[in-house]
mmCIF file of N, CA and C in Angstrom:
data_model
loop_
_atom_site.group_PDB
_atom_site.id
_atom_site.type_symbol
_atom_site.label_atom_id
_atom_site.label_comp_id
_atom_site.label_asym_id
_atom_site.label_seq_id
_atom_site.Cartn_x
_atom_site.Cartn_y
_atom_site.Cartn_z
ATOM 1 N N UNK A 1 44.881 -12.623 36.096
ATOM 2 C CA UNK A 1 44.609 -12.764 34.681
ATOM 3 C C UNK A 1 44.490 -11.408 34.006
ATOM 4 N N UNK A 2 45.035 -11.290 32.831
ATOM 5 C CA UNK A 2 44.980 -10.020 32.128
ATOM 6 C C UNK A 2 45.458 -10.201 30.716
ATOM 7 N N UNK A 3 45.502 -9.063 30.127
ATOM 8 C CA UNK A 3 45.908 -9.019 28.698
ATOM 9 C C UNK A 3 46.747 -7.769 28.525
ATOM 10 N N UNK A 4 47.830 -7.856 27.747
ATOM 11 C CA UNK A 4 48.674 -6.710 27.512
ATOM 12 C C UNK A 4 48.708 -6.441 26.006
ATOM 13 N N UNK A 5 48.338 -5.211 25.653
ATOM 14 C CA UNK A 5 48.453 -4.770 24.284
ATOM 15 C C UNK A 5 49.815 -4.156 24.047
ATOM 16 N N UNK A 6 50.414 -4.379 22.902
ATOM 17 C CA UNK A 6 51.704 -3.768 22.575
ATOM 18 C C UNK A 6 51.566 -3.097 21.248
ATOM 19 N N UNK A 7 52.385 -2.106 21.029
ATOM 20 C CA UNK A 7 52.359 -1.489 19.732
ATOM 21 C C UNK A 7 53.562 -2.012 18.887
ATOM 22 N N UNK A 8 53.312 -2.135 17.640
ATOM 23 C CA UNK A 8 54.396 -2.508 16.730
ATOM 24 C C UNK A 8 54.768 -1.268 15.928
ATOM 25 N N UNK A 9 56.011 -0.796 16.127
ATOM 26 C CA UNK A 9 56.400 0.443 15.426
ATOM 27 C C UNK A 9 56.280 0.233 13.862
ATOM 28 N N UNK A 10 56.160 1.341 13.157
ATOM 29 C CA UNK A 10 56.123 1.257 11.695
ATOM 30 C C UNK A 10 57.393 0.601 11.242
ATOM 31 N N UNK A 11 58.527 1.029 11.776
ATOM 32 C CA UNK A 11 59.803 0.353 11.387
ATOM 33 C C UNK A 11 60.232 -0.352 12.687
ATOM 34 N N UNK A 12 59.973 -1.651 12.827
ATOM 35 C CA UNK A 12 60.278 -2.297 14.041
ATOM 36 C C UNK A 12 61.768 -2.337 14.340
ATOM 37 N N UNK A 13 62.184 -2.259 15.597
ATOM 38 C CA UNK A 13 63.516 -2.415 16.000
ATOM 39 C C UNK A 13 63.951 -3.871 15.812
ATOM 40 N N UNK A 14 65.100 -4.036 15.272
ATOM 41 C CA UNK A 14 65.517 -5.437 14.949
ATOM 42 C C UNK A 14 65.769 -6.213 16.251
ATOM 43 N N UNK A 15 65.236 -7.472 16.301
ATOM 44 C CA UNK A 15 65.479 -8.201 17.577
ATOM 45 C C UNK A 15 66.906 -8.615 17.677
ATOM 46 N N UNK A 16 67.373 -8.741 18.927
ATOM 47 C CA UNK A 16 68.792 -9.074 19.162
ATOM 48 C C UNK A 16 68.824 -10.188 20.182
ATOM 49 N N UNK A 17 69.787 -11.139 19.971
ATOM 50 C CA UNK A 17 70.026 -12.279 20.941
ATOM 51 C C UNK A 17 71.213 -11.874 21.871
ATOM 52 N N UNK A 18 70.972 -12.154 23.185
ATOM 53 C CA UNK A 18 72.071 -11.979 24.156
ATOM 54 C C UNK A 18 72.560 -13.288 24.610
ATOM 55 N N UNK A 19 71.726 -14.337 24.529
ATOM 56 C CA UNK A 19 72.114 -15.699 24.951
ATOM 57 C C UNK A 19 71.089 -16.739 24.706
ATOM 58 N N UNK A 20 71.510 -17.992 24.654
ATOM 59 C CA UNK A 20 70.604 -19.117 24.488
ATOM 60 C C UNK A 20 70.993 -20.144 25.582
ATOM 61 N N UNK A 21 69.970 -20.600 26.314
ATOM 62 C CA UNK A 21 70.218 -21.601 27.376
ATOM 63 C C UNK A 21 69.231 -22.726 27.280
ATOM 64 N N UNK A 22 69.547 -23.985 27.352
ATOM 65 C CA UNK A 22 70.942 -24.400 27.327
ATOM 66 C C UNK A 22 71.520 -24.130 25.918
ATOM 67 N N UNK A 23 72.891 -24.230 25.892
ATOM 68 C CA UNK A 23 73.572 -23.935 24.606
ATOM 69 C C UNK A 23 74.040 -25.236 23.965
ATOM 70 N N UNK A 24 73.242 -26.324 24.171
ATOM 71 C CA UNK A 24 73.627 -27.643 23.551
ATOM 72 C C UNK A 24 72.332 -28.477 23.550
ATOM 73 N N UNK A 25 72.289 -29.438 22.668
ATOM 74 C CA UNK A 25 71.111 -30.332 22.596
ATOM 75 C C UNK A 25 71.372 -31.422 21.549
ATOM 76 N N UNK A 26 70.412 -32.338 21.462
ATOM 77 C CA UNK A 26 70.563 -33.515 20.558
ATOM 78 C C UNK A 26 70.402 -33.081 19.084
ATOM 79 N N UNK A 27 71.122 -33.796 18.236
ATOM 80 C CA UNK A 27 70.992 -33.566 16.768
ATOM 81 C C UNK A 27 69.570 -33.948 16.323
ATOM 82 N N UNK A 28 68.860 -34.677 17.109
ATOM 83 C CA UNK A 28 67.472 -35.049 16.715
ATOM 84 C C UNK A 28 66.506 -33.930 16.952
ATOM 85 N N UNK A 29 66.974 -32.805 17.612
ATOM 86 C CA UNK A 29 66.075 -31.681 17.893
ATOM 87 C C UNK A 29 65.244 -31.955 19.153
ATOM 88 N N UNK A 30 64.275 -31.107 19.402
ATOM 89 C CA UNK A 30 63.364 -31.251 20.529
ATOM 90 C C UNK A 30 63.866 -30.652 21.807
ATOM 91 N N UNK A 31 64.987 -29.977 21.850
ATOM 92 C CA UNK A 31 65.460 -29.337 23.062
ATOM 93 C C UNK A 31 64.779 -28.012 23.285
ATOM 94 N N UNK A 32 64.125 -27.794 24.437
ATOM 95 C CA UNK A 32 63.513 -26.476 24.680
ATOM 96 C C UNK A 32 64.599 -25.567 25.222
ATOM 97 N N UNK A 33 64.734 -24.447 24.507
ATOM 98 C CA UNK A 33 65.767 -23.417 24.879
ATOM 99 C C UNK A 33 65.044 -22.159 25.295
ATOM 100 N N UNK A 34 65.758 -21.385 26.076
ATOM 101 C CA UNK A 34 65.315 -20.062 26.418
ATOM 102 C C UNK A 34 66.270 -19.068 25.664
ATOM 103 N N UNK A 35 65.703 -18.215 24.864
ATOM 104 C CA UNK A 35 66.399 -17.235 24.126
ATOM 105 C C UNK A 35 66.246 -15.884 24.814
ATOM 106 N N UNK A 36 67.348 -15.303 25.248
ATOM 107 C CA UNK A 36 67.297 -14.055 25.997
ATOM 108 C C UNK A 36 67.846 -12.986 25.008
ATOM 109 N N UNK A 37 67.193 -11.841 24.950
ATOM 110 C CA UNK A 37 67.612 -10.740 24.105
ATOM 111 C C UNK A 37 66.807 -9.532 24.226
ATOM 112 N N UNK A 38 66.557 -8.774 23.213
ATOM 113 C CA UNK A 38 65.785 -7.577 23.253
ATOM 114 C C UNK A 38 64.956 -7.377 21.997
ATOM 115 N N UNK A 39 63.891 -6.615 22.162
ATOM 116 C CA UNK A 39 63.011 -6.282 21.064
ATOM 117 C C UNK A 39 62.206 -7.443 20.442
ATOM 118 N N UNK A 40 61.922 -8.483 21.201
ATOM 119 C CA UNK A 40 61.087 -9.578 20.762
ATOM 120 C C UNK A 40 59.620 -9.166 20.764
ATOM 121 N N UNK A 41 58.891 -9.702 19.780
ATOM 122 C CA UNK A 41 57.471 -9.610 19.705
ATOM 123 C C UNK A 41 56.798 -10.966 19.521
ATOM 124 N N UNK A 42 55.478 -11.033 19.627
ATOM 125 C CA UNK A 42 54.880 -12.379 19.446
ATOM 126 C C UNK A 42 55.181 -12.954 18.041
ATOM 127 N N UNK A 43 55.567 -12.108 17.089
ATOM 128 C CA UNK A 43 55.818 -12.537 15.701
ATOM 129 C C UNK A 43 57.336 -12.901 15.470
ATOM 130 N N UNK A 44 58.183 -12.742 16.492
ATOM 131 C CA UNK A 44 59.583 -13.077 16.359
ATOM 132 C C UNK A 44 59.793 -14.511 16.031
ATOM 133 N N UNK A 45 60.655 -14.797 15.046
ATOM 134 C CA UNK A 45 60.995 -16.194 14.675
ATOM 135 C C UNK A 45 62.434 -16.483 15.108
ATOM 136 N N UNK A 46 62.734 -17.757 15.332
ATOM 137 C CA UNK A 46 64.025 -18.233 15.649
ATOM 138 C C UNK A 46 64.388 -19.355 14.731
ATOM 139 N N UNK A 47 65.691 -19.289 14.313
ATOM 140 C CA UNK A 47 66.189 -20.435 13.440
ATOM 141 C C UNK A 47 67.552 -20.877 13.941
ATOM 142 N N UNK A 48 67.826 -22.127 13.807
ATOM 143 C CA UNK A 48 69.101 -22.735 14.126
ATOM 144 C C UNK A 48 69.683 -23.269 12.812
ATOM 145 N N UNK A 49 70.805 -22.653 12.393
ATOM 146 C CA UNK A 49 71.398 -22.977 11.166
ATOM 147 C C UNK A 49 70.415 -22.920 9.988
ATOM 148 N N UNK A 50 69.545 -21.968 10.020
ATOM 149 C CA UNK A 50 68.555 -21.769 8.935
ATOM 150 C C UNK A 50 67.288 -22.629 9.082
ATOM 151 N N UNK A 51 67.171 -23.517 10.072
ATOM 152 C CA UNK A 51 66.018 -24.324 10.278
ATOM 153 C C UNK A 51 65.175 -23.709 11.327
ATOM 154 N N UNK A 52 63.836 -23.573 10.986
ATOM 155 C CA UNK A 52 62.887 -22.877 11.919
ATOM 156 C C UNK A 52 62.703 -23.649 13.177
ATOM 157 N N UNK A 53 62.645 -22.932 14.313
ATOM 158 C CA UNK A 53 62.347 -23.580 15.576
ATOM 159 C C UNK A 53 60.857 -23.281 15.917
ATOM 160 N N UNK A 54 60.240 -24.070 16.744
ATOM 161 C CA UNK A 54 58.892 -23.733 17.261
ATOM 162 C C UNK A 54 59.111 -22.728 18.410
ATOM 163 N N UNK A 55 58.450 -21.570 18.313
ATOM 164 C CA UNK A 55 58.736 -20.496 19.199
ATOM 165 C C UNK A 55 57.448 -20.138 20.030
ATOM 166 N N UNK A 56 57.732 -19.910 21.318
ATOM 167 C CA UNK A 56 56.711 -19.365 22.187
ATOM 168 C C UNK A 56 57.193 -18.036 22.704
ATOM 169 N N UNK A 57 56.414 -16.971 22.478
ATOM 170 C CA UNK A 57 56.756 -15.632 23.006
ATOM 171 C C UNK A 57 56.466 -15.572 24.522
ATOM 172 N N UNK A 58 57.408 -15.090 25.298
ATOM 173 C CA UNK A 58 57.199 -14.963 26.739
ATOM 174 C C UNK A 58 57.036 -13.507 27.056
ATOM 175 N N UNK A 59 58.021 -12.676 26.617
ATOM 176 C CA UNK A 59 57.909 -11.205 26.847
ATOM 177 C C UNK A 59 58.980 -10.585 25.910
ATOM 178 N N UNK A 60 59.114 -9.202 25.890
ATOM 179 C CA UNK A 60 60.028 -8.607 24.969
ATOM 180 C C UNK A 60 61.478 -8.981 25.091
ATOM 181 N N UNK A 61 61.895 -9.665 26.144
ATOM 182 C CA UNK A 61 63.265 -10.063 26.307
ATOM 183 C C UNK A 61 63.457 -11.646 26.366
ATOM 184 N N UNK A 62 62.376 -12.402 26.297
ATOM 185 C CA UNK A 62 62.450 -13.817 26.426
ATOM 186 C C UNK A 62 61.601 -14.545 25.430
ATOM 187 N N UNK A 63 62.222 -15.575 24.782
ATOM 188 C CA UNK A 63 61.401 -16.512 23.934
ATOM 189 C C UNK A 63 61.766 -17.920 24.398
ATOM 190 N N UNK A 64 60.873 -18.860 24.163
ATOM 191 C CA UNK A 64 61.155 -20.279 24.323
ATOM 192 C C UNK A 64 61.200 -20.800 22.852
ATOM 193 N N UNK A 65 62.232 -21.568 22.505
ATOM 194 C CA UNK A 65 62.379 -22.094 21.214
ATOM 195 C C UNK A 65 62.704 -23.592 21.307
ATOM 196 N N UNK A 66 61.964 -24.412 20.595
ATOM 197 C CA UNK A 66 62.267 -25.857 20.531
ATOM 198 C C UNK A 66 63.072 -26.125 19.262
ATOM 199 N N UNK A 67 64.225 -26.690 19.484
ATOM 200 C CA UNK A 67 65.166 -26.875 18.392
ATOM 201 C C UNK A 67 64.709 -27.854 17.351
ATOM 202 N N UNK A 68 65.009 -27.563 16.043
ATOM 203 C CA UNK A 68 64.759 -28.494 14.989
ATOM 204 C C UNK A 68 65.920 -29.553 14.974
ATOM 205 N N UNK A 69 65.856 -30.537 14.120
ATOM 206 C CA UNK A 69 67.018 -31.417 13.949
ATOM 207 C C UNK A 69 68.185 -30.606 13.412
ATOM 208 N N UNK A 70 69.418 -31.093 13.622
ATOM 209 C CA UNK A 70 70.555 -30.386 13.131
ATOM 210 C C UNK A 70 71.805 -31.256 13.067
ATOM 211 N N UNK A 71 72.845 -30.798 12.406
ATOM 212 C CA UNK A 71 74.132 -31.465 12.348
ATOM 213 C C UNK A 71 74.965 -31.255 13.596
ATOM 214 N N UNK A 72 75.834 -32.180 13.956
ATOM 215 C CA UNK A 72 76.615 -32.020 15.102
ATOM 216 C C UNK A 72 77.535 -30.796 14.916
ATOM 217 N N UNK A 73 77.774 -30.078 16.019
ATOM 218 C CA UNK A 73 78.648 -28.835 15.952
ATOM 219 C C UNK A 73 77.871 -27.603 16.291
ATOM 220 N N UNK A 74 78.559 -26.490 16.292
ATOM 221 C CA UNK A 74 78.027 -25.210 16.592
ATOM 222 C C UNK A 74 76.887 -24.846 15.576
ATOM 223 N N UNK A 75 75.893 -24.108 16.031
ATOM 224 C CA UNK A 75 74.810 -23.642 15.128
ATOM 225 C C UNK A 75 74.670 -22.164 15.250
ATOM 226 N N UNK A 76 74.379 -21.584 14.142
ATOM 227 C CA UNK A 76 74.090 -20.149 14.172
ATOM 228 C C UNK A 76 72.622 -19.993 14.564
ATOM 229 N N UNK A 77 72.382 -19.179 15.595
ATOM 230 C CA UNK A 77 70.989 -18.901 16.023
ATOM 231 C C UNK A 77 70.597 -17.491 15.594
ATOM 232 N N UNK A 78 69.550 -17.372 14.881
ATOM 233 C CA UNK A 78 69.092 -16.066 14.422
ATOM 234 C C UNK A 78 67.670 -15.794 14.773
ATOM 235 N N UNK A 79 67.353 -14.569 15.097
ATOM 236 C CA UNK A 79 66.023 -14.128 15.418
ATOM 237 C C UNK A 79 65.633 -13.046 14.357
ATOM 238 N N UNK A 80 64.382 -13.060 13.974
ATOM 239 C CA UNK A 80 63.892 -12.078 13.044
ATOM 240 C C UNK A 80 62.382 -11.775 13.316
ATOM 241 N N UNK A 81 61.942 -10.645 12.842
ATOM 242 C CA UNK A 81 60.554 -10.342 12.955
ATOM 243 C C UNK A 81 59.791 -11.119 11.893
ATOM 244 N N UNK A 82 58.795 -11.877 12.322
ATOM 245 C CA UNK A 82 57.950 -12.688 11.319
ATOM 246 C C UNK A 82 57.026 -11.739 10.634
ATOM 247 N N UNK A 83 56.221 -12.329 9.730
ATOM 248 C CA UNK A 83 55.236 -11.662 8.904
ATOM 249 C C UNK A 83 54.020 -11.260 9.701
#
């Protein structure tokens, strides 16, 4: 058991996505995905075609995101630093 402090730079590095697994799910939403990338913080948000996902921060390279509902077809997945 422990606790890790992290520093947030004055100008944070923009988060980047390297992959999303699985890369498919129901149009009803509710699929738990693993988002792999860089520069994630506990405030990082994830959206699928502009719809917010429920996000759990794991570490600076991994997030868990539960998909919102969506239309059939490919979705743009974006990460951003939250407020």
